[in-house]
PDB file of C-alpha atoms in Angstrom:
ATOM      1  CA  MET A  24       0.007  -0.057  -0.077  1.00  0.00           C
ATOM      2  CA  THR A  25       1.524   3.425  -1.146  1.00  0.00           C
ATOM      3  CA  THR A  26      -0.008   6.588  -0.060  1.00  0.00           C
ATOM      4  CA  GLY A  27      -2.626   7.932  -2.327  1.00  0.00           C
ATOM      5  CA  ASP A  28      -3.776   4.620  -2.865  1.00  0.00           C
ATOM      6  CA  ILE A  29      -7.363   5.755  -3.795  1.00  0.00           C
ATOM      7  CA  ILE A  30      -7.338   5.210  -7.429  1.00  0.00           C
ATOM      8  CA  LEU A  31     -10.582   6.302  -9.086  1.00  0.00           C
ATOM      9  CA  THR A  32     -11.348   3.629 -11.656  1.00  0.00           C
ATOM     10  CA  ASN A  33     -14.810   3.241 -13.154  1.00  0.00           C
ATOM     11  CA  LYS A  34     -15.473   0.392 -10.592  1.00  0.00           C
ATOM     12  CA  ASN A  35     -18.641   0.429  -8.957  1.00  0.00           C
ATOM     13  CA  ILE A  36     -18.863  -0.059  -5.066  1.00  0.00           C
ATOM     14  CA  LYS A  37     -21.841  -1.676  -3.336  1.00  0.00           C
ATOM     15  CA  TYR A  38     -23.887   0.781  -1.070  1.00  0.00           C
ATOM     16  CA  GLU A  39     -26.779   0.421   1.121  1.00  0.00           C
ATOM     17  CA  SER A  40     -29.372   3.037   1.619  1.00  0.00           C
ATOM     18  CA  VAL A  41     -32.328   3.322   4.076  1.00  0.00           C
ATOM     19  CA  PHE A  42     -34.563   6.263   3.426  1.00  0.00           C
ATOM     20  CA  ILE A  43     -37.857   7.436   4.967  1.00  0.00           C
ATOM     21  CA  ILE A  44     -40.829   8.473   2.747  1.00  0.00           C
ATOM     22  CA  ARG A  45     -43.326  10.790   4.232  1.00  0.00           C
ATOM     23  CA  PRO A  46     -46.434   8.843   5.574  1.00  0.00           C
ATOM     24  CA  ASN A  47     -49.027  11.309   4.409  1.00  0.00           C
ATOM     25  CA  ILE A  48     -48.892  10.440   0.757  1.00  0.00           C
ATOM     26  CA  ASP A  49     -50.813   7.402  -0.799  1.00  0.00           C
ATOM     27  CA  ASP A  50     -49.029   4.155  -1.657  1.00  0.00           C
ATOM     28  CA  GLU A  51     -48.610   5.011  -5.356  1.00  0.00           C
ATOM     29  CA  ALA A  52     -46.914   8.303  -4.614  1.00  0.00           C
ATOM     30  CA  ALA A  53     -44.645   6.399  -2.380  1.00  0.00           C
ATOM     31  CA  ASP A  54     -43.920   3.860  -5.121  1.00  0.00           C
ATOM     32  CA  ARG A  55     -43.326   6.630  -7.370  1.00  0.00           C
ATOM     33  CA  ALA A  56     -40.825   8.235  -5.032  1.00  0.00           C
ATOM     34  CA  VAL A  57     -38.977   4.909  -4.572  1.00  0.00           C
ATOM     35  CA  ALA A  58     -38.985   4.454  -8.477  1.00  0.00           C
ATOM     36  CA  SER A  59     -37.548   7.894  -8.826  1.00  0.00           C
ATOM     37  CA  VAL A  60     -34.580   7.094  -6.747  1.00  0.00           C
ATOM     38  CA  GLU A  61     -34.101   3.954  -8.679  1.00  0.00           C
ATOM     39  CA  GLU A  62     -34.172   5.704 -11.914  1.00  0.00           C
ATOM     40  CA  TYR A  63     -31.646   8.311 -10.554  1.00  0.00           C
ATOM     41  CA  ILE A  64     -29.266   5.622  -9.628  1.00  0.00           C
ATOM     42  CA  LYS A  65     -29.611   4.047 -12.998  1.00  0.00           C
ATOM     43  CA  GLY A  66     -29.185   7.373 -14.801  1.00  0.00           C
ATOM     44  CA  LEU A  67     -25.733   7.814 -13.070  1.00  0.00           C
ATOM     45  CA  GLY A  68     -24.484   4.424 -14.293  1.00  0.00           C
ATOM     46  CA  GLY A  69     -25.490   2.537 -11.017  1.00  0.00           C
ATOM     47  CA  ASN A  70     -27.138  -0.794 -10.617  1.00  0.00           C
ATOM     48  CA  ILE A  71     -29.998  -1.691  -8.252  1.00  0.00           C
ATOM     49  CA  ILE A  72     -29.241  -4.763  -6.298  1.00  0.00           C
ATOM     50  CA  ALA A  73     -32.380  -5.045  -4.176  1.00  0.00           C
ATOM     51  CA  THR A  74     -35.113  -2.587  -3.023  1.00  0.00           C
ATOM     52  CA  GLU A  75     -37.259  -3.660  -0.100  1.00  0.00           C
ATOM     53  CA  LYS A  76     -40.126  -1.687   1.024  1.00  0.00           C
ATOM     54  CA  LYS A  77     -40.565  -2.088   4.857  1.00  0.00           C
ATOM     55  CA  GLY A  78     -43.807  -0.342   5.184  1.00  0.00           C
ATOM     56  CA  ARG A  79     -44.739   2.167   7.855  1.00  0.00           C
ATOM     57  CA  ARG A  80     -42.873   2.415  11.130  1.00  0.00           C
ATOM     58  CA  ARG A  81     -42.869   4.574  13.988  1.00  0.00           C
ATOM     59  CA  LEU A  82     -40.056   7.038  14.276  1.00  0.00           C
ATOM     60  CA  ALA A  83     -37.827   7.416  17.294  1.00  0.00           C
ATOM     61  CA  TYR A  84     -38.184  11.233  17.164  1.00  0.00           C
ATOM     62  CA  GLU A  85     -40.098  13.725  15.095  1.00  0.00           C
ATOM     63  CA  VAL A  86     -39.013  14.488  11.494  1.00  0.00           C
ATOM     64  CA  LYS A  87     -40.101  17.369   9.900  1.00  0.00           C
ATOM     65  CA  LYS A  88     -43.276  17.221  12.395  1.00  0.00           C
ATOM     66  CA  MET A  89     -43.950  13.549  11.523  1.00  0.00           C
ATOM     67  CA  ARG A  90     -43.984  10.736  13.899  1.00  0.00           C
ATOM     68  CA  ASP A  91     -43.812   7.805  11.389  1.00  0.00           C
ATOM     69  CA  GLY A  92     -42.804   7.005   7.699  1.00  0.00           C
ATOM     70  CA  PHE A  93     -42.408   4.402   5.217  1.00  0.00           C
ATOM     71  CA  PHE A  94     -39.014   2.718   5.213  1.00  0.00           C
ATOM     72  CA  VAL A  95     -37.326   1.664   2.230  1.00  0.00           C
ATOM     73  CA  LEU A  96     -34.187  -0.361   2.129  1.00  0.00           C
ATOM     74  CA  MET A  97     -32.087  -0.348  -1.022  1.00  0.00           C
ATOM     75  CA  ARG A  98     -28.891  -1.794  -1.890  1.00  0.00           C
ATOM     76  CA  PHE A  99     -26.879  -0.633  -5.156  1.00  0.00           C
ATOM     77  CA  SER A 100     -23.588  -0.354  -6.826  1.00  0.00           C
ATOM     78  CA  ILE A 101     -22.466   2.928  -8.150  1.00  0.00           C
ATOM     79  CA  ALA A 102     -19.272   4.846  -8.818  1.00  0.00           C
ATOM     80  CA  PRO A 103     -17.924   6.370  -5.507  1.00  0.00           C
ATOM     81  CA  GLU A 104     -17.889   9.922  -7.043  1.00  0.00           C
ATOM     82  CA  SER A 105     -21.723   9.497  -7.771  1.00  0.00           C
ATOM     83  CA  VAL A 106     -22.813   8.876  -4.186  1.00  0.00           C
ATOM     84  CA  SER A 107     -22.780  12.505  -3.203  1.00  0.00           C
ATOM     85  CA  ALA A 108     -25.200  13.098  -6.115  1.00  0.00           C
ATOM     86  CA  VAL A 109     -27.501  10.528  -4.966  1.00  0.00           C
ATOM     87  CA  LYS A 110     -27.405  11.774  -1.446  1.00  0.00           C
ATOM     88  CA  LYS A 111     -28.197  15.171  -2.447  1.00  0.00           C
ATOM     89  CA  MET A 112     -31.084  14.008  -4.731  1.00  0.00           C
ATOM     90  CA  MET A 113     -32.618  12.231  -1.689  1.00  0.00           C
ATOM     91  CA  THR A 114     -32.071  15.354   0.488  1.00  0.00           C
ATOM     92  CA  LEU A 115     -33.890  17.504  -2.143  1.00  0.00           C
ATOM     93  CA  SER A 116     -36.689  15.232  -2.735  1.00  0.00           C
ATOM     94  CA  GLU A 117     -39.845  16.482  -1.005  1.00  0.00           C
ATOM     95  CA  ASP A 118     -41.174  12.931  -0.372  1.00  0.00           C
ATOM     96  CA  ILE A 119     -37.968  11.482   1.424  1.00  0.00           C
ATOM     97  CA  ILE A 120     -37.726  13.025   4.792  1.00  0.00           C
ATOM     98  CA  ARG A 121     -34.569  11.065   5.922  1.00  0.00           C
ATOM     99  CA  SER A 122     -31.875   8.989   4.203  1.00  0.00           C
ATOM    100  CA  ILE A 123     -28.674   7.348   4.856  1.00  0.00           C
ATOM    101  CA  ILE A 124     -26.079   5.916   2.461  1.00  0.00           C
ATOM    102  CA  VAL A 125     -23.393   3.594   3.778  1.00  0.00           C
ATOM    103  CA  VAL A 126     -20.923   1.220   2.265  1.00  0.00           C
ATOM    104  CA  LEU A 127     -22.400  -2.299   2.202  1.00  0.00           C
ATOM    105  CA  ASP A 128     -20.487  -4.551   4.848  1.00  0.00           C
ATOM    106  CA  GLU A 129     -20.265  -8.039   3.072  1.00  0.00           C
ATOM    107  CA  ALA A 130     -21.520  -9.323   6.390  1.00  0.00           C
ATOM    108  CA  ALA A 131     -24.764  -7.184   6.130  1.00  0.00           C
ATOM    109  CA  VAL A 132     -25.826  -8.585   2.874  1.00  0.00           C
ATOM    110  CA  GLY A 133     -28.641 -10.870   4.368  1.00  0.00           C
ATOM    111  CA  THR A 134     -29.774  -8.249   6.931  1.00  0.00           C
ATOM    112  CA  THR A 135     -33.056  -6.535   6.600  1.00  0.00           C
ATOM    113  CA  LEU A 136     -34.747  -3.688   8.551  1.00  0.00           C
TER     114      LEU A 136
ATOM    115  CA  MET B  17     -25.204  -8.102  39.552  1.00  0.00           C
ATOM    116  CA  ALA B  18     -23.635  -5.327  41.536  1.00  0.00           C
ATOM    117  CA  TYR B  19     -24.380  -1.767  40.205  1.00  0.00           C
ATOM    118  CA  ASN B  20     -22.501   0.111  43.155  1.00  0.00           C
ATOM    119  CA  GLN B  21     -18.746   0.361  41.826  1.00  0.00           C
ATOM    120  CA  MET B  22     -17.749   2.268  45.080  1.00  0.00           C
ATOM    121  CA  ASP B  23     -17.941  -0.391  47.737  1.00  0.00           C
ATOM    122  CA  ASN B  24     -15.457  -2.811  46.198  1.00  0.00           C
ATOM    123  CA  ALA B  25     -13.194  -2.705  49.390  1.00  0.00           C
ATOM    124  CA  GLY B  26     -13.490  -5.938  51.227  1.00  0.00           C
ATOM    125  CA  SER B  27     -15.904  -7.615  49.011  1.00  0.00           C
ATOM    126  CA  PRO B  28     -14.813 -10.588  46.804  1.00  0.00           C
ATOM    127  CA  PRO B  29     -13.280  -9.687  43.368  1.00  0.00           C
ATOM    128  CA  ARG B  30     -15.934  -8.781  40.828  1.00  0.00           C
ATOM    129  CA  ARG B  31     -16.591 -11.045  37.881  1.00  0.00           C
ATOM    130  CA  ARG B  32     -14.960  -9.731  34.686  1.00  0.00           C
ATOM    131  CA  LYS B  33     -17.990  -8.760  32.288  1.00  0.00           C
ATOM    132  CA  THR B  34     -17.467 -10.590  28.977  1.00  0.00           C
ATOM    133  CA  CYS B  35     -18.500  -9.051  25.505  1.00  0.00           C
ATOM    134  CA  ASN B  36     -21.780 -10.279  24.509  1.00  0.00           C
ATOM    135  CA  PHE B  37     -20.806  -9.652  20.923  1.00  0.00           C
ATOM    136  CA  CYS B  38     -17.742 -11.871  21.271  1.00  0.00           C
ATOM    137  CA  ALA B  39     -19.739 -14.550  22.950  1.00  0.00           C
ATOM    138  CA  ASP B  40     -22.083 -14.794  19.958  1.00  0.00           C
ATOM    139  CA  LYS B  41     -19.194 -14.239  17.475  1.00  0.00           C
ATOM    140  CA  VAL B  42     -20.643 -11.409  15.775  1.00  0.00           C
ATOM    141  CA  ASP B  43     -18.680  -9.713  13.042  1.00  0.00           C
ATOM    142  CA  PHE B  44     -21.038  -7.066  11.884  1.00  0.00           C
ATOM    143  CA  ILE B  45     -23.354  -5.043  14.221  1.00  0.00           C
ATOM    144  CA  ASP B  46     -26.433  -4.061  12.385  1.00  0.00           C
ATOM    145  CA  TYR B  47     -27.615  -0.459  12.639  1.00  0.00           C
ATOM    146  CA  LYS B  48     -31.065  -1.395  11.439  1.00  0.00           C
ATOM    147  CA  ASP B  49     -31.913  -3.413  14.343  1.00  0.00           C
ATOM    148  CA  PRO B  50     -32.808  -1.036  17.014  1.00  0.00           C
ATOM    149  CA  ASN B  51     -33.967  -3.965  19.234  1.00  0.00           C
ATOM    150  CA  ARG B  52     -30.557  -5.338  19.604  1.00  0.00           C
ATOM    151  CA  LEU B  53     -28.905  -1.898  19.915  1.00  0.00           C
ATOM    152  CA  LYS B  54     -31.515  -0.747  22.644  1.00  0.00           C
ATOM    153  CA  LYS B  55     -29.703  -2.848  25.190  1.00  0.00           C
ATOM    154  CA  TYR B  56     -26.757  -0.740  25.064  1.00  0.00           C
ATOM    155  CA  VAL B  57     -28.105   2.764  25.667  1.00  0.00           C
ATOM    156  CA  THR B  58     -29.630   4.281  28.753  1.00  0.00           C
ATOM    157  CA  GLU B  59     -33.111   5.146  29.185  1.00  0.00           C
ATOM    158  CA  ARG B  60     -32.121   8.772  27.921  1.00  0.00           C
ATOM    159  CA  GLY B  61     -30.820   7.228  24.790  1.00  0.00           C
ATOM    160  CA  LYS B  62     -27.198   7.705  25.760  1.00  0.00           C
ATOM    161  CA  ILE B  63     -24.579   5.000  24.843  1.00  0.00           C
ATOM    162  CA  LEU B  64     -23.416   2.896  27.719  1.00  0.00           C
ATOM    163  CA  PRO B  65     -19.700   2.986  28.494  1.00  0.00           C
ATOM    164  CA  ARG B  66     -17.804  -0.064  28.101  1.00  0.00           C
ATOM    165  CA  ARG B  67     -17.297  -0.259  31.703  1.00  0.00           C
ATOM    166  CA  ILE B  68     -20.976  -0.990  32.271  1.00  0.00           C
ATOM    167  CA  SER B  69     -21.576  -2.835  29.073  1.00  0.00           C
ATOM    168  CA  GLY B  70     -18.460  -4.895  29.227  1.00  0.00           C
ATOM    169  CA  ASN B  71     -17.895  -5.047  25.527  1.00  0.00           C
ATOM    170  CA  CYS B  72     -14.552  -5.443  24.090  1.00  0.00           C
ATOM    171  CA  ALA B  73     -12.934  -2.258  22.423  1.00  0.00           C
ATOM    172  CA  GLY B  74     -13.638  -3.505  18.909  1.00  0.00           C
ATOM    173  CA  HIS B  75     -17.033  -4.248  19.379  1.00  0.00           C
ATOM    174  CA  GLN B  76     -17.742  -1.213  21.258  1.00  0.00           C
ATOM    175  CA  ARG B  77     -16.544   0.899  18.690  1.00  0.00           C
ATOM    176  CA  ALA B  78     -18.655  -1.036  16.079  1.00  0.00           C
ATOM    177  CA  LEU B  79     -21.589  -0.534  18.286  1.00  0.00           C
ATOM    178  CA  THR B  80     -21.113   3.076  18.668  1.00  0.00           C
ATOM    179  CA  VAL B  81     -21.112   3.571  15.073  1.00  0.00           C
ATOM    180  CA  ALA B  82     -24.223   1.233  14.607  1.00  0.00           C
ATOM    181  CA  ILE B  83     -26.156   3.366  17.156  1.00  0.00           C
ATOM    182  CA  LYS B  84     -25.113   6.731  15.597  1.00  0.00           C
ATOM    183  CA  ARG B  85     -26.315   5.245  12.125  1.00  0.00           C
ATOM    184  CA  SER B  86     -29.451   4.151  13.818  1.00  0.00           C
ATOM    185  CA  ARG B  87     -30.002   7.545  15.110  1.00  0.00           C
ATOM    186  CA  GLU B  88     -29.689   9.128  11.837  1.00  0.00           C
ATOM    187  CA  ILE B  89     -32.641   7.147  10.323  1.00  0.00           C
ATOM    188  CA  ALA B  90     -34.785   7.884  13.378  1.00  0.00           C
ATOM    189  CA  LEU B  91     -34.693   4.086  14.399  1.00  0.00           C
ATOM    190  CA  MET B  92     -33.062   5.184  17.724  1.00  0.00           C
ATOM    191  CA  PRO B  93     -33.396   8.540  19.611  1.00  0.00           C
ATOM    192  CA  PHE B  94     -30.700  11.015  20.093  1.00  0.00           C
ATOM    193  CA  THR B  95     -32.428  12.000  23.455  1.00  0.00           C
ATOM    194  CA  ALA B  96     -35.609  10.849  25.072  1.00  0.00           C
ATOM    195  CA  ASP B  97     -37.222  12.488  27.879  1.00  0.00           C
ATOM    196  CA  GLY B  98     -37.166  10.693  31.382  1.00  0.00           C
TER     197      GLY B  98
END
């Protein structure tokens, strides 16, 4: 390992994302929000590995005055330099109230929400 | 289990707590599982120190990351009243 070993190849890295969709929209709108994220990732040259809609859940604290939300777990692969764009897209989305993107741990592959 | 750390004098040596994660041979602590993480925070939502939880350094570090991630997606509280 030499210093500056982070070589930007065009290699995709696997990521895991959990995001929360606002509860006060109907199921179709929620599905559309999920689809829009998928489309966005694909548009940046990423691949969707899995998407799991986990349904409505109570939040541990209030987020934008809402006490619960639809949880979605998504695993995808994308080039590392595109992740910030995905995160930004989620933040700017009106329907997504919270999101997190982490590098997918190989040991975490089978875990669900 | 003795909670009072102060009256150690004269009492028999306390049993060393062992790391629950080492006992279960856990190599990944899932931030998406608040029920598991709940055991390692106080009622207020603060992360328990190693001296109380008895976790090993490596697992405590991983646990801390997991709890903080869990807070970020509102699965665990940053703070709770009471």
